[in-house]
Amino acid sequence: MRAEDAPIVIGSAGRRLYLIDWFRTALETLGLNGRIIIAENDPTSAAASYGDEMRLLPPYTDPSYADELLRLVDEFEPKLFLSANDYELMHLHVDTNIATGLRERGIFVPGVSPAWQKGCADKLRMARMLEEIDVNTPTTVTGNELGRLLDMTGSSGEFVVKHRFGSRSSGLAVVTANRLEEAVISSARSVRRRADGADALDEVIVQPRVPGSEYGVDIVASLVDEGGLTGVFARRKLRMRAGETDKAVTVAPEPFTEAAVKIARAAELSGLIDMDIFLDDVGMASVIDINPRFGGGYPFVHLAGADVPRYYLSQIFGLTIDSTWRDYEYGVVAAKYQETRVTARGQQSDDSTRSAVEVA
């Protein structure tokens, strides 16, 4: 098999059809014949039938997941495997040695070190790791430590409550001190409980609300030289929907570069990670969340000119490209919208019929 024929695998793409489109465009731009293989556990998901081929994998929690993934690797010999699912990434990088095994086989698996992967999944741990590398982040405590937080910060202003191990703003509330205890209890009731049976209040974190505007920032490091920062892309969030940026305007990345350099180096970053950052009136940047994957905010900078898929493929296949992949226009406003596509036919039951048409 020629190198340019080697496929890439995108796992758990779900509704992110744009990511498949942009990798397909990058392949064409670079003159490569690579195929895009979609790995999903739902054959009727929006992404399942959108690639060049699809392979059904069991859920990452299934004992057969690793074996089935390796069968896929043996069949296609891909050069890249990336996942858009936080929990699958934890399984690949921390709970098992699957990511390491794939890399030993010459497959590029973007991400961060296991320690930082755990930190990205655990917002309390992440706050401590950011403090250790001198990156600003809000004071963070669990739901059992409200007294300590109020002693440190006082009771004025607002506080943010959310799930410690959550995703997409799960369990989120923004309240004043007099409603803080109530909000913590409410958030704890909806927490995604873990097997170790931890106290539900310890599964909730509380932070003082950071002043300023919220930004989404993608930082990119080389796939072949871990920790070497190569790109920073930023947008100011204008509207949120279901925990994801719905409307944003692109901005210059300079206010976030210092934090990006520190995080990329400490996390042994390869590829792209998505961060949520507040910037106050005096230019102080505070990191509040990190997602070690293509996040829902990347489309805003891609539509403004950035092209991380092209950068990935150039590194994977040893091609030389100029720096235009990281050039993007500032002041571009973009908004998301919905589409619907048929993902299966011939379904008979009411339940399967309902799942066969999915909003993309």
Coordinates of C-alpha atoms in Angstrom, one line a residue:
M1 CA 0.0 0.0 0.0
R2 CA 1.4 3.4 -0.9
A3 CA 1.6 5.9 1.9
E4 CA -0.8 8.3 0.2
D5 CA -3.4 5.5 0.1
A6 CA -3.3 5.0 3.9
P7 CA -6.6 6.0 5.5
I8 CA -7.3 8.0 8.5
V9 CA -9.8 7.0 11.2
I10 CA -12.2 9.5 13.0
G11 CA -14.0 8.0 16.0
S12 CA -17.2 9.2 17.6
A13 CA -17.7 12.1 15.2
G14 CA -21.4 12.1 16.0
R15 CA -22.8 15.3 14.4
R16 CA -19.4 16.8 13.5
L17 CA -19.8 16.2 9.8
Y18 CA -17.8 19.4 9.1
L19 CA -14.7 17.7 10.5
I20 CA -15.0 14.9 8.0
D21 CA -15.6 17.4 5.2
W22 CA -12.5 19.4 6.1
F23 CA -10.2 16.4 6.3
R24 CA -11.6 15.3 2.9
T25 CA -10.8 18.7 1.5
A26 CA -7.3 18.6 3.0
L27 CA -6.6 15.3 1.4
E28 CA -7.7 16.7 -2.0
T29 CA -5.6 19.9 -1.5
L30 CA -2.5 17.9 -0.7
G31 CA -3.1 15.5 -3.6
L32 CA -3.5 12.5 -1.4
N33 CA -5.7 9.5 -2.0
G34 CA -6.4 8.7 1.6
R35 CA -9.8 7.5 2.7
I36 CA -11.7 8.6 5.8
I37 CA -12.9 5.7 7.9
I38 CA -15.6 6.5 10.5
A39 CA -15.7 4.4 13.7
E40 CA -19.0 4.6 15.5
N41 CA -21.0 2.5 17.9
D42 CA -24.3 3.8 16.5
P43 CA -24.8 2.8 12.8
T44 CA -27.5 5.5 12.4
S45 CA -25.5 8.4 13.8
A46 CA -25.2 11.4 11.5
A47 CA -21.5 10.6 10.9
A48 CA -21.7 6.9 10.5
S49 CA -22.5 6.9 6.8
Y50 CA -20.7 10.1 5.9
G51 CA -17.1 8.9 5.5
D52 CA -15.7 6.7 2.7
E53 CA -16.2 3.6 4.9
M54 CA -17.7 2.9 8.4
R55 CA -16.8 0.3 10.9
L56 CA -19.1 -0.4 13.9
L57 CA -17.2 -0.5 17.2
P58 CA -18.7 -1.5 20.5
P59 CA -19.0 1.3 23.2
Y60 CA -15.6 2.1 24.8
T61 CA -16.9 0.5 28.0
D62 CA -17.4 -2.9 26.3
P63 CA -14.7 -5.5 27.0
S64 CA -14.5 -6.2 23.3
Y65 CA -13.7 -2.6 22.4
A66 CA -9.9 -2.9 22.2
D67 CA -10.0 -6.1 20.2
E68 CA -12.5 -4.6 17.7
L69 CA -10.4 -1.4 17.4
L70 CA -7.3 -3.5 16.7
R71 CA -9.2 -5.4 14.0
L72 CA -10.0 -2.1 12.3
V73 CA -6.4 -1.1 12.5
D74 CA -5.3 -4.4 11.0
E75 CA -7.8 -4.1 8.2
F76 CA -7.0 -0.5 7.2
E77 CA -3.5 0.3 8.5
P78 CA -4.4 3.9 9.2
K79 CA -1.9 6.7 9.7
L80 CA -4.1 8.7 12.1
F81 CA -6.7 7.9 14.8
L82 CA -8.6 10.7 16.4
S83 CA -11.7 10.7 18.6
A84 CA -14.1 13.5 19.3
N85 CA -15.5 11.9 22.6
D86 CA -14.1 12.9 26.0
Y87 CA -14.9 9.6 27.7
E88 CA -13.4 7.5 24.8
L89 CA -10.3 9.6 25.0
M90 CA -10.0 8.8 28.7
H91 CA -10.3 5.1 27.9
L92 CA -7.7 5.3 25.2
H93 CA -5.1 7.4 27.0
V94 CA -5.6 6.6 30.7
D95 CA -7.7 3.6 31.5
T96 CA -5.9 1.4 29.0
N97 CA -2.6 1.5 27.0
I98 CA -4.5 1.5 23.7
A99 CA -3.2 5.0 22.6
T100 CA 0.4 4.0 23.3
G101 CA -0.1 0.7 21.5
L102 CA -1.4 2.5 18.4
R103 CA 1.5 4.9 18.4
E104 CA 4.0 2.0 18.6
R105 CA 2.4 0.8 15.4
G106 CA 3.2 4.1 13.7
I107 CA -0.3 5.5 14.0
F108 CA -0.6 9.2 15.0
V109 CA -2.9 9.7 18.0
P110 CA -3.2 13.4 18.9
G111 CA -3.6 14.2 22.5
V112 CA -1.9 15.0 25.8
S113 CA 0.0 12.9 28.4
P114 CA -2.0 10.5 30.5
A115 CA -1.5 12.8 33.5
W116 CA -3.0 15.8 31.6
Q117 CA -5.7 13.7 30.1
K118 CA -6.8 12.9 33.7
G119 CA -6.6 16.6 34.5
C120 CA -8.7 17.6 31.5
A121 CA -11.4 15.1 32.7
D122 CA -11.2 16.2 36.3
K123 CA -11.8 20.0 36.7
L124 CA -10.4 20.1 40.3
R125 CA -7.2 18.3 39.2
M126 CA -6.9 20.5 36.2
A127 CA -7.1 23.7 38.3
R128 CA -4.2 22.4 40.5
M129 CA -2.1 21.4 37.4
L130 CA -2.6 24.9 35.9
E131 CA -1.6 26.5 39.2
E132 CA 1.6 24.4 39.2
I133 CA 2.7 25.8 35.8
D134 CA 1.8 29.4 36.7
V135 CA -1.3 29.6 34.5
N136 CA -4.1 31.7 35.9
T137 CA -7.3 29.7 36.8
P138 CA -10.1 30.4 39.2
T139 CA -9.9 29.2 42.8
T140 CA -11.6 25.7 42.6
V141 CA -13.1 23.6 45.5
T142 CA -15.6 20.8 45.7
G143 CA -19.2 21.1 46.8
N144 CA -18.1 20.0 50.3
E145 CA -15.7 23.0 50.7
L146 CA -18.0 26.0 50.4
G147 CA -16.9 27.4 53.7
R148 CA -13.3 27.4 52.7
L149 CA -14.1 29.0 49.4
L150 CA -16.1 31.8 51.0
D151 CA -13.3 32.4 53.5
M152 CA -10.9 32.9 50.6
T153 CA -13.0 34.9 48.3
G154 CA -15.7 36.5 50.4
S155 CA -19.4 36.3 49.7
S156 CA -19.8 39.1 47.1
G157 CA -20.1 38.5 43.4
E158 CA -21.3 35.3 41.7
F159 CA -20.2 31.7 41.8
V160 CA -20.0 29.0 39.1
V161 CA -21.2 25.5 40.0
K162 CA -20.8 22.5 37.6
H163 CA -20.0 18.8 37.5
R164 CA -16.4 18.0 38.3
F165 CA -16.2 15.2 35.7
G166 CA -18.8 16.7 33.4
S167 CA -18.9 17.6 29.7
R168 CA -20.8 20.3 27.8
S169 CA -21.5 22.5 30.9
S170 CA -23.3 19.7 32.7
G171 CA -24.7 20.6 36.1
L172 CA -23.9 24.3 35.4
A173 CA -25.4 27.1 37.5
V174 CA -24.3 30.7 38.1
V175 CA -25.5 32.0 41.4
T176 CA -24.9 34.5 44.3
A177 CA -23.6 33.3 47.6
N178 CA -27.1 33.1 49.2
R179 CA -28.1 30.4 46.7
L180 CA -24.8 28.6 46.5
E181 CA -25.6 25.7 48.7
E182 CA -28.9 25.1 47.0
A183 CA -27.2 25.1 43.6
V184 CA -24.5 22.7 44.7
I185 CA -27.1 20.2 46.0
S186 CA -29.1 20.5 42.7
S187 CA -26.0 19.9 40.6
A188 CA -25.0 16.9 42.7
R189 CA -28.4 15.3 42.1
S190 CA -27.7 15.2 38.3
V191 CA -24.1 14.1 38.5
R192 CA -22.8 11.2 36.4
R193 CA -21.9 8.8 39.2
R194 CA -18.7 6.9 39.0
A195 CA -18.0 3.3 40.0
D196 CA -16.0 4.3 43.2
G197 CA -19.2 5.6 44.8
A198 CA -17.7 9.0 45.8
D199 CA -19.7 11.5 47.8
A200 CA -21.9 13.3 45.2
L201 CA -20.9 16.7 46.6
D202 CA -17.3 15.9 45.8
E203 CA -18.4 15.3 42.2
V204 CA -19.3 19.0 42.0
I205 CA -16.9 22.0 41.8
V206 CA -17.4 25.6 42.7
Q207 CA -15.5 28.6 41.5
P208 CA -15.9 32.4 41.8
R209 CA -17.1 33.8 38.5
V210 CA -14.2 35.2 36.6
P211 CA -14.7 38.8 35.3
G212 CA -14.4 39.6 31.6
S213 CA -15.5 38.0 28.4
E214 CA -15.3 34.3 27.5
Y215 CA -13.1 33.1 24.6
G216 CA -12.6 29.8 23.0
V217 CA -8.9 29.1 22.1
D218 CA -7.5 26.2 20.1
I219 CA -3.8 25.5 20.6
V220 CA -1.9 23.2 18.2
A221 CA 1.4 21.5 18.7
S222 CA 3.5 19.4 16.3
L223 CA 2.4 15.7 15.8
V224 CA 6.1 14.7 15.6
D225 CA 7.6 17.0 18.3
E226 CA 5.4 16.8 21.4
G227 CA 5.0 20.0 23.3
G228 CA 6.2 22.2 20.5
L229 CA 3.5 24.9 20.0
T230 CA 2.8 25.7 16.3
G231 CA -0.5 27.6 16.3
V232 CA -3.0 29.5 18.5
F233 CA -6.5 30.4 17.3
A234 CA -9.0 32.5 19.3
R235 CA -12.7 33.6 19.1
R236 CA -14.9 35.5 21.5
K237 CA -18.1 33.7 22.4
L238 CA -21.2 35.6 21.5
R239 CA -23.8 32.9 22.2
M240 CA -23.9 29.4 23.7
R241 CA -26.3 26.5 23.1
A242 CA -26.4 23.1 24.8
G243 CA -23.0 23.8 26.3
E244 CA -21.3 24.6 23.0
T245 CA -20.4 27.8 21.3
D246 CA -23.2 28.7 18.9
K247 CA -22.0 32.1 17.6
A248 CA -18.6 33.7 17.9
V249 CA -16.2 36.3 16.4
T250 CA -12.6 35.6 15.6
V251 CA -10.0 37.6 17.5
A252 CA -6.2 37.9 17.6
P253 CA -4.5 35.2 19.7
E254 CA -1.7 37.2 21.4
P255 CA -3.5 37.5 24.8
F256 CA -3.5 33.7 25.1
T257 CA -0.1 32.8 23.7
E258 CA 1.8 32.8 27.0
A259 CA -0.7 30.3 28.6
A260 CA -0.7 28.3 25.4
V261 CA 3.1 27.8 25.4
K262 CA 3.1 26.7 29.1
I263 CA 0.2 24.3 28.6
A264 CA 1.5 22.7 25.4
R265 CA 4.9 22.1 27.0
A266 CA 3.6 20.7 30.3
A267 CA 0.9 18.5 28.7
E268 CA 3.3 17.1 26.1
L269 CA 0.7 18.1 23.6
S270 CA 0.5 16.7 20.1
G271 CA -2.2 18.1 17.8
L272 CA -5.0 20.3 18.9
I273 CA -6.7 21.0 22.2
D274 CA -9.6 23.3 22.9
M275 CA -9.7 25.7 25.9
D276 CA -12.2 28.0 27.5
I277 CA -10.6 31.2 28.7
F278 CA -11.8 34.4 30.3
L279 CA -10.0 37.7 29.5
D280 CA -10.6 40.6 31.9
D281 CA -10.4 44.4 31.2
V282 CA -6.6 44.6 32.0
G283 CA -5.7 41.6 29.7
M284 CA -5.5 38.9 32.4
A285 CA -6.3 35.5 30.9
S286 CA -7.8 32.8 33.1
V287 CA -8.2 29.2 31.9
I288 CA -11.4 27.6 33.0
D289 CA -11.6 24.4 30.9
I290 CA -9.6 22.2 28.6
N291 CA -10.8 19.7 26.1
P292 CA -8.1 17.5 24.5
R293 CA -9.7 17.2 21.1
F294 CA -11.3 19.1 18.3
G295 CA -13.9 21.1 20.2
G296 CA -17.2 22.7 19.0
G297 CA -15.4 26.0 18.6
Y298 CA -12.9 25.0 16.0
P299 CA -15.3 25.7 13.0
F300 CA -15.2 29.4 13.8
V301 CA -11.5 29.7 13.1
H302 CA -11.5 27.3 10.2
L303 CA -14.1 29.3 8.4
A304 CA -11.9 32.3 9.0
G305 CA -9.0 30.7 7.3
A306 CA -7.2 28.3 9.7
D307 CA -6.7 24.7 8.5
V308 CA -5.6 22.2 11.1
P309 CA -6.7 19.1 9.1
R310 CA -4.2 20.2 6.4
Y311 CA -1.5 20.7 9.0
Y312 CA -2.2 17.2 10.5
L313 CA -2.0 15.5 7.1
S314 CA 1.2 17.3 6.0
Q315 CA 2.9 16.1 9.2
I316 CA 1.5 12.5 8.9
F317 CA 2.6 12.1 5.3
G318 CA 5.9 14.1 5.6
L319 CA 4.8 16.9 3.3
T320 CA 6.1 20.5 3.4
I321 CA 3.4 23.2 3.6
D322 CA 3.8 26.9 4.2
S323 CA 2.5 28.7 7.3
T324 CA -0.8 29.7 5.7
W325 CA -2.5 26.8 7.5
R326 CA -2.4 28.9 10.7
D327 CA -3.5 32.2 9.1
Y328 CA -7.0 33.4 9.9
E329 CA -8.9 36.6 9.6
Y330 CA -9.9 38.5 12.7
G331 CA -13.4 40.0 13.1
V332 CA -15.2 37.1 11.3
V333 CA -18.6 36.4 12.9
A334 CA -20.0 32.9 12.3
A335 CA -23.1 31.1 13.7
K336 CA -24.0 27.4 13.7
Y337 CA -27.2 26.1 12.1
Q338 CA -28.9 22.7 11.8
E339 CA -29.2 20.2 9.0
T340 CA -30.9 16.8 8.8
R341 CA -29.8 13.8 6.8
V342 CA -31.2 10.3 6.5
T343 CA -28.9 7.8 8.1
A344 CA -30.7 4.5 7.6
R345 CA -33.7 3.0 5.7
G346 CA -35.9 0.0 6.2
Q347 CA -36.3 0.5 10.0
Q348 CA -39.5 -1.1 11.3
S349 CA -40.0 -0.3 15.0
D350 CA -41.0 3.1 16.2
D351 CA -37.8 3.4 18.3
S352 CA -35.5 2.6 15.4
T353 CA -37.4 4.8 13.0
R354 CA -37.0 7.7 15.4
S355 CA -33.3 7.1 15.6
A356 CA -32.8 6.8 11.8
V357 CA -33.1 10.5 11.1
E358 CA -30.6 12.7 13.0
V359 CA -30.1 16.4 13.2
A360 CA -26.5 17.1 12.1

